[in-house]
Amino acid sequence: MEKEPIWEEENTFEIQNRIQNLMWTVSGDYGLDAEVDPASFRKSKYIALYDAIKQGGFARYFDQEQFRGYLVRKVYLGAEVSVLMRFAQLCMDSAVWKKLERERPGVPDIRRKAFEDTLDLDFGRLTSSQWGKVEGCYLRQSLYQMQAEKRIQRVLDRITALSGTEDTMEVIRCLDEVYNEVFDKGFTDKFHGLEEVLRVSDQELKEYDWKDYLEEEARESRAENLVNRFQEQMLLAEEEEKERRKGGNILLLDEESVAKMQNYIELNYGKSYLPHKEQMRLSRQICRGAHADSCLHFTDGILSSMVKVNSQSEYARKVKEINLRVLLQNQRVAKQNIQVLANVLKRALVTRTEKEICTGDYGKIRTDKLWNVGRTKNRRLFEREIRRDNSDFVVEVLIDASGSQRARQSQVALQAYIISEALSMAGIAQRVMGFCTFWDYTVMRRFRDYEEGREANERIFEFYGSANNRDGLAIRAAADSLEKRPEENKILIVLSDGRPNDLIVNRPHSRNPKPYCGEYAVKDTALEVRRLRNRGVAVLGVFTGKEEDLQAEKRIYGKDFAYIRDIANFSNVVGRYLKKQLLD
């Protein structure tokens, strides 16, 4: 759907005023405190308009403070904010839209167009998770009266039943039941239902410094929105060469933002495990060429080196629980893959240590070759045994932890865990790292280090996707440590979606390099892989993305890449490559 010119020409202030005025008009309360995100306009004016109508309508017909109080208490007890708010929007819509229709005949048309745009623009989000599917089915049922599968339809029936209610508590009760049913069935076991949520006192929230927390999250949310907006422009830039040359996708930060950047990174990704001077030295040494305006941040993750509890740490904790649940659901397949891969590695190492007899010009003399003396120029009259060392291998597993992995983060974590467990069982030294890029920081998240025992492998399930990915820099940073290892044979395994893509955020007075996406990013990452291979490091790419990005993965990793469609075949595919490296 094309945007009307008038919306493109309006500036941010005018857009914000228009949305706020609409919300105030619908609610009848011109003192209503409402934060408006003008960036949503650029996505779809109908989504932005209907959101304002819905928020205003809810404030008019229901007790907004009571509803907000429930949301705060639910999140305080560990609910995942983004999922809770998605379901809250559905419940609010069901509760108000028919009431608004009776008073404002234009509302159904705006609602319809907003739902159509959401289905079109957010297709990936609406199909990548169970809660996303519930939202998608709600939109399709509202538009086309389409029935969903039995389990989802039961949830939809509960939500749509709110259309006749005027009781805020009924909306809260429905939202709580839907969240627990679809996303977190264990919540009621842990907190004994809605009553315990509502019993959280204002004093407890005050002691938790909740006001500061909410304000901080609001600021961070606005920063994320800004980044997401520019990221959308970056994707557009891949297709529009002319706009890319104009440099319209470069976001410049002011001095104040730069000063806060390090604190923000630590707050959301954890403190660095390196001393500040060492981290700065590595950044200067590694961040060159296409990455000259970047920085590196080495961390053990927000759960291991937390600055303070916030929504990001709660999200990380919740995702770990989900990842472990996926492991439990796939326990038999995972165990089988680990055992098969470990056996492949062990057999290859045993074969490697078997003695090999070769002839040469020194060693133990062979009497059957003495006839050559004086008769031929053959000097290979001796034989010797060669035993290769089976402990001269080291493996680095590097995982793309960008936001594009969110839809499959549990599967990616499971794949990395299978590799790590098999390497541990085979006695091969290994390190597992994840990487993502936010602002101009590429975050290198360490899950386990080379010398740690097998018990450290479980930390891999703390993996989650966030922000962007600068693959070339991450590979260079991982290789810096790998190449310093004493082992003779070095292997790097990269689990990625084959789509390097990073929003460029530059400090004042920087050189403003090209946007790191599309052809430019693929070539840079492929160059880093070739450089490593030329220095004797074996590199395997394990593809974890969408089939449409498969060609980019092939260009980056050449013939040494694995595309695993079925987790049950994971060990066979990866095992063949590792066996080849061990026996060469």
PDB file of N, CA, C and O in Angstrom, residues 458-499:
ATOM      1  N   GLU A 458      25.956 -25.935  29.364  1.00  0.00           N
ATOM      2  CA  GLU A 458      24.550 -25.575  29.552  1.00  0.00           C
ATOM      3  C   GLU A 458      24.321 -24.066  29.441  1.00  0.00           C
ATOM      4  O   GLU A 458      23.205 -23.616  29.170  1.00  0.00           O
ATOM      5  N   ARG A 459      25.375 -23.276  29.645  1.00  0.00           N
ATOM      6  CA  ARG A 459      25.212 -21.823  29.525  1.00  0.00           C
ATOM      7  C   ARG A 459      24.849 -21.405  28.100  1.00  0.00           C
ATOM      8  O   ARG A 459      24.387 -20.280  27.876  1.00  0.00           O
ATOM      9  N   ILE A 460      25.051 -22.293  27.140  1.00  0.00           N
ATOM     10  CA  ILE A 460      24.682 -21.995  25.758  1.00  0.00           C
ATOM     11  C   ILE A 460      23.185 -21.706  25.657  1.00  0.00           C
ATOM     12  O   ILE A 460      22.750 -20.943  24.786  1.00  0.00           O
ATOM     13  N   PHE A 461      22.394 -22.250  26.568  1.00  0.00           N
ATOM     14  CA  PHE A 461      20.950 -22.031  26.521  1.00  0.00           C
ATOM     15  C   PHE A 461      20.554 -20.639  27.019  1.00  0.00           C
ATOM     16  O   PHE A 461      19.369 -20.304  27.046  1.00  0.00           O
ATOM     17  N   GLU A 462      21.533 -19.829  27.379  1.00  0.00           N
ATOM     18  CA  GLU A 462      21.270 -18.411  27.644  1.00  0.00           C
ATOM     19  C   GLU A 462      21.247 -17.601  26.347  1.00  0.00           C
ATOM     20  O   GLU A 462      21.046 -16.391  26.365  1.00  0.00           O
ATOM     21  N   PHE A 463      21.430 -18.287  25.229  1.00  0.00           N
ATOM     22  CA  PHE A 463      21.462 -17.629  23.923  1.00  0.00           C
ATOM     23  C   PHE A 463      20.109 -17.008  23.567  1.00  0.00           C
ATOM     24  O   PHE A 463      19.063 -17.613  23.758  1.00  0.00           O
ATOM     25  N   TYR A 464      20.141 -15.790  23.059  1.00  0.00           N
ATOM     26  CA  TYR A 464      18.949 -15.149  22.496  1.00  0.00           C
ATOM     27  C   TYR A 464      19.387 -14.162  21.422  1.00  0.00           C
ATOM     28  O   TYR A 464      20.534 -13.719  21.387  1.00  0.00           O
ATOM     29  N   GLY A 465      18.468 -13.816  20.529  1.00  0.00           N
ATOM     30  CA  GLY A 465      18.772 -12.910  19.434  1.00  0.00           C
ATOM     31  C   GLY A 465      18.459 -11.469  19.780  1.00  0.00           C
ATOM     32  O   GLY A 465      17.463 -11.177  20.438  1.00  0.00           O
ATOM     33  N   SER A 466      19.320 -10.538  19.325  1.00  0.00           N
ATOM     34  CA  SER A 466      19.126  -9.122  19.632  1.00  0.00           C
ATOM     35  C   SER A 466      19.898  -8.268  18.635  1.00  0.00           C
ATOM     36  O   SER A 466      21.020  -8.601  18.258  1.00  0.00           O
ATOM     37  N   ALA A 467      19.295  -7.162  18.210  1.00  0.00           N
ATOM     38  CA  ALA A 467      19.965  -6.124  17.419  1.00  0.00           C
ATOM     39  C   ALA A 467      20.439  -6.650  16.057  1.00  0.00           C
ATOM     40  O   ALA A 467      19.791  -7.482  15.442  1.00  0.00           O
ATOM     41  N   ASN A 468      21.617  -6.178  15.585  1.00  0.00           N
ATOM     42  CA  ASN A 468      22.090  -6.435  14.227  1.00  0.00           C
ATOM     43  C   ASN A 468      23.292  -7.378  14.246  1.00  0.00           C
ATOM     44  O   ASN A 468      23.673  -7.892  15.291  1.00  0.00           O
ATOM     45  N   ASN A 469      23.919  -7.568  13.088  1.00  0.00           N
ATOM     46  CA  ASN A 469      25.072  -8.465  13.033  1.00  0.00           C
ATOM     47  C   ASN A 469      26.098  -7.992  12.010  1.00  0.00           C
ATOM     48  O   ASN A 469      25.775  -7.765  10.854  1.00  0.00           O
ATOM     49  N   ARG A 470      27.333  -7.845  12.497  1.00  0.00           N
ATOM     50  CA  ARG A 470      28.477  -7.441  11.671  1.00  0.00           C
ATOM     51  C   ARG A 470      29.401  -8.659  11.621  1.00  0.00           C
ATOM     52  O   ARG A 470      30.388  -8.767  12.349  1.00  0.00           O
ATOM     53  N   ASP A 471      29.073  -9.592  10.723  1.00  0.00           N
ATOM     54  CA  ASP A 471      29.719 -10.906  10.717  1.00  0.00           C
ATOM     55  C   ASP A 471      31.223 -10.838  10.492  1.00  0.00           C
ATOM     56  O   ASP A 471      31.996 -11.565  11.128  1.00  0.00           O
ATOM     57  N   GLY A 472      31.650  -9.972   9.570  1.00  0.00           N
ATOM     58  CA  GLY A 472      33.082  -9.892   9.263  1.00  0.00           C
ATOM     59  C   GLY A 472      33.905  -9.519  10.476  1.00  0.00           C
ATOM     60  O   GLY A 472      34.956 -10.112  10.746  1.00  0.00           O
ATOM     61  N   LEU A 473      33.445  -8.550  11.247  1.00  0.00           N
ATOM     62  CA  LEU A 473      34.164  -8.124  12.453  1.00  0.00           C
ATOM     63  C   LEU A 473      34.129  -9.210  13.515  1.00  0.00           C
ATOM     64  O   LEU A 473      35.133  -9.456  14.196  1.00  0.00           O
ATOM     65  N   ALA A 474      32.987  -9.869  13.687  1.00  0.00           N
ATOM     66  CA  ALA A 474      32.876 -10.924  14.697  1.00  0.00           C
ATOM     67  C   ALA A 474      33.811 -12.091  14.392  1.00  0.00           C
ATOM     68  O   ALA A 474      34.475 -12.630  15.290  1.00  0.00           O
ATOM     69  N   ILE A 475      33.884 -12.479  13.132  1.00  0.00           N
ATOM     70  CA  ILE A 475      34.799 -13.563  12.740  1.00  0.00           C
ATOM     71  C   ILE A 475      36.247 -13.149  12.992  1.00  0.00           C
ATOM     72  O   ILE A 475      37.062 -13.936  13.495  1.00  0.00           O
ATOM     73  N   ARG A 476      36.574 -11.903  12.664  1.00  0.00           N
ATOM     74  CA  ARG A 476      37.935 -11.408  12.898  1.00  0.00           C
ATOM     75  C   ARG A 476      38.268 -11.408  14.392  1.00  0.00           C
ATOM     76  O   ARG A 476      39.376 -11.785  14.797  1.00  0.00           O
ATOM     77  N   ALA A 477      37.315 -10.998  15.228  1.00  0.00           N
ATOM     78  CA  ALA A 477      37.545 -10.948  16.676  1.00  0.00           C
ATOM     79  C   ALA A 477      37.696 -12.352  17.261  1.00  0.00           C
ATOM     80  O   ALA A 477      38.548 -12.588  18.118  1.00  0.00           O
ATOM     81  N   ALA A 478      36.860 -13.289  16.809  1.00  0.00           N
ATOM     82  CA  ALA A 478      36.957 -14.665  17.295  1.00  0.00           C
ATOM     83  C   ALA A 478      38.272 -15.298  16.861  1.00  0.00           C
ATOM     84  O   ALA A 478      38.926 -16.015  17.634  1.00  0.00           O
ATOM     85  N   ALA A 479      38.678 -15.028  15.635  1.00  0.00           N
ATOM     86  CA  ALA A 479      39.921 -15.608  15.106  1.00  0.00           C
ATOM     87  C   ALA A 479      41.146 -15.085  15.834  1.00  0.00           C
ATOM     88  O   ALA A 479      42.160 -15.787  15.951  1.00  0.00           O
ATOM     89  N   ASP A 480      41.071 -13.858  16.348  1.00  0.00           N
ATOM     90  CA  ASP A 480      42.208 -13.291  17.065  1.00  0.00           C
ATOM     91  C   ASP A 480      42.615 -14.161  18.250  1.00  0.00           C
ATOM     92  O   ASP A 480      43.807 -14.407  18.474  1.00  0.00           O
ATOM     93  N   SER A 481      41.641 -14.646  19.000  1.00  0.00           N
ATOM     94  CA  SER A 481      41.931 -15.525  20.130  1.00  0.00           C
ATOM     95  C   SER A 481      42.266 -16.935  19.662  1.00  0.00           C
ATOM     96  O   SER A 481      43.162 -17.584  20.209  1.00  0.00           O
ATOM     97  N   LEU A 482      41.534 -17.411  18.651  1.00  0.00           N
ATOM     98  CA  LEU A 482      41.738 -18.777  18.163  1.00  0.00           C
ATOM     99  C   LEU A 482      43.152 -18.979  17.644  1.00  0.00           C
ATOM    100  O   LEU A 482      43.803 -19.999  17.926  1.00  0.00           O
ATOM    101  N   GLU A 483      43.658 -18.003  16.897  1.00  0.00           N
ATOM    102  CA  GLU A 483      44.984 -18.150  16.300  1.00  0.00           C
ATOM    103  C   GLU A 483      46.108 -18.078  17.335  1.00  0.00           C
ATOM    104  O   GLU A 483      47.232 -18.490  17.056  1.00  0.00           O
ATOM    105  N   LYS A 484      45.816 -17.559  18.508  1.00  0.00           N
ATOM    106  CA  LYS A 484      46.828 -17.501  19.563  1.00  0.00           C
ATOM    107  C   LYS A 484      46.906 -18.793  20.366  1.00  0.00           C
ATOM    108  O   LYS A 484      47.783 -18.941  21.218  1.00  0.00           O
ATOM    109  N   ARG A 485      46.008 -19.727  20.113  1.00  0.00           N
ATOM    110  CA  ARG A 485      46.012 -20.997  20.825  1.00  0.00           C
ATOM    111  C   ARG A 485      47.230 -21.828  20.408  1.00  0.00           C
ATOM    112  O   ARG A 485      47.697 -21.747  19.264  1.00  0.00           O
ATOM    113  N   PRO A 486      47.751 -22.661  21.327  1.00  0.00           N
ATOM    114  CA  PRO A 486      48.960 -23.442  21.007  1.00  0.00           C
ATOM    115  C   PRO A 486      48.702 -24.621  20.086  1.00  0.00           C
ATOM    116  O   PRO A 486      49.650 -25.150  19.482  1.00  0.00           O
ATOM    117  N   GLU A 487      47.441 -25.066  19.962  1.00  0.00           N
ATOM    118  CA  GLU A 487      47.156 -26.229  19.121  1.00  0.00           C
ATOM    119  C   GLU A 487      47.509 -25.952  17.664  1.00  0.00           C
ATOM    120  O   GLU A 487      47.325 -24.841  17.166  1.00  0.00           O
ATOM    121  N   GLU A 488      47.987 -26.974  16.985  1.00  0.00           N
ATOM    122  CA  GLU A 488      48.409 -26.813  15.594  1.00  0.00           C
ATOM    123  C   GLU A 488      47.218 -26.671  14.650  1.00  0.00           C
ATOM    124  O   GLU A 488      47.232 -25.878  13.714  1.00  0.00           O
ATOM    125  N   ASN A 489      46.163 -27.441  14.885  1.00  0.00           N
ATOM    126  CA  ASN A 489      45.012 -27.475  13.994  1.00  0.00           C
ATOM    127  C   ASN A 489      43.843 -26.703  14.606  1.00  0.00           C
ATOM    128  O   ASN A 489      43.379 -27.030  15.702  1.00  0.00           O
ATOM    129  N   LYS A 490      43.371 -25.711  13.884  1.00  0.00           N
ATOM    130  CA  LYS A 490      42.336 -24.814  14.404  1.00  0.00           C
ATOM    131  C   LYS A 490      41.114 -24.840  13.483  1.00  0.00           C
ATOM    132  O   LYS A 490      41.252 -24.744  12.264  1.00  0.00           O
ATOM    133  N   ILE A 491      39.936 -24.946  14.103  1.00  0.00           N
ATOM    134  CA  ILE A 491      38.682 -25.024  13.356  1.00  0.00           C
ATOM    135  C   ILE A 491      37.716 -23.967  13.892  1.00  0.00           C
ATOM    136  O   ILE A 491      37.517 -23.855  15.104  1.00  0.00           O
ATOM    137  N   LEU A 492      37.112 -23.196  12.981  1.00  0.00           N
ATOM    138  CA  LEU A 492      36.082 -22.225  13.345  1.00  0.00           C
ATOM    139  C   LEU A 492      34.761 -22.667  12.729  1.00  0.00           C
ATOM    140  O   LEU A 492      34.667 -22.877  11.519  1.00  0.00           O
ATOM    141  N   ILE A 493      33.732 -22.824  13.568  1.00  0.00           N
ATOM    142  CA  ILE A 493      32.385 -23.182  13.106  1.00  0.00           C
ATOM    143  C   ILE A 493      31.474 -21.985  13.352  1.00  0.00           C
ATOM    144  O   ILE A 493      31.338 -21.535  14.490  1.00  0.00           O
ATOM    145  N   VAL A 494      30.885 -21.449  12.293  1.00  0.00           N
ATOM    146  CA  VAL A 494      30.035 -20.261  12.410  1.00  0.00           C
ATOM    147  C   VAL A 494      28.586 -20.644  12.138  1.00  0.00           C
ATOM    148  O   VAL A 494      28.263 -21.103  11.034  1.00  0.00           O
ATOM    149  N   LEU A 495      27.714 -20.466  13.133  1.00  0.00           N
ATOM    150  CA  LEU A 495      26.282 -20.682  12.965  1.00  0.00           C
ATOM    151  C   LEU A 495      25.643 -19.332  12.650  1.00  0.00           C
ATOM    152  O   LEU A 495      25.592 -18.456  13.515  1.00  0.00           O
ATOM    153  N   SER A 496      25.188 -19.137  11.418  1.00  0.00           N
ATOM    154  CA  SER A 496      24.663 -17.826  11.027  1.00  0.00           C
ATOM    155  C   SER A 496      23.532 -17.981  10.027  1.00  0.00           C
ATOM    156  O   SER A 496      23.315 -19.064   9.469  1.00  0.00           O
ATOM    157  N   ASP A 497      22.824 -16.867   9.782  1.00  0.00           N
ATOM    158  CA  ASP A 497      21.712 -16.894   8.838  1.00  0.00           C
ATOM    159  C   ASP A 497      22.126 -16.424   7.451  1.00  0.00           C
ATOM    160  O   ASP A 497      21.283 -16.216   6.579  1.00  0.00           O
ATOM    161  N   GLY A 498      23.424 -16.226   7.238  1.00  0.00           N
ATOM    162  CA  GLY A 498      23.912 -15.861   5.907  1.00  0.00           C
ATOM    163  C   GLY A 498      23.563 -14.458   5.474  1.00  0.00           C
ATOM    164  O   GLY A 498      23.654 -14.134   4.296  1.00  0.00           O
ATOM    165  N   ARG A 499      23.194 -13.597   6.449  1.00  0.00           N
ATOM    166  CA  ARG A 499      22.799 -12.241   6.073  1.00  0.00           C
ATOM    167  C   ARG A 499      23.450 -11.214   6.989  1.00  0.00           C
ATOM    168  O   ARG A 499      22.823 -10.721   7.934  1.00  0.00           O
TER     169      ARG A 499
END
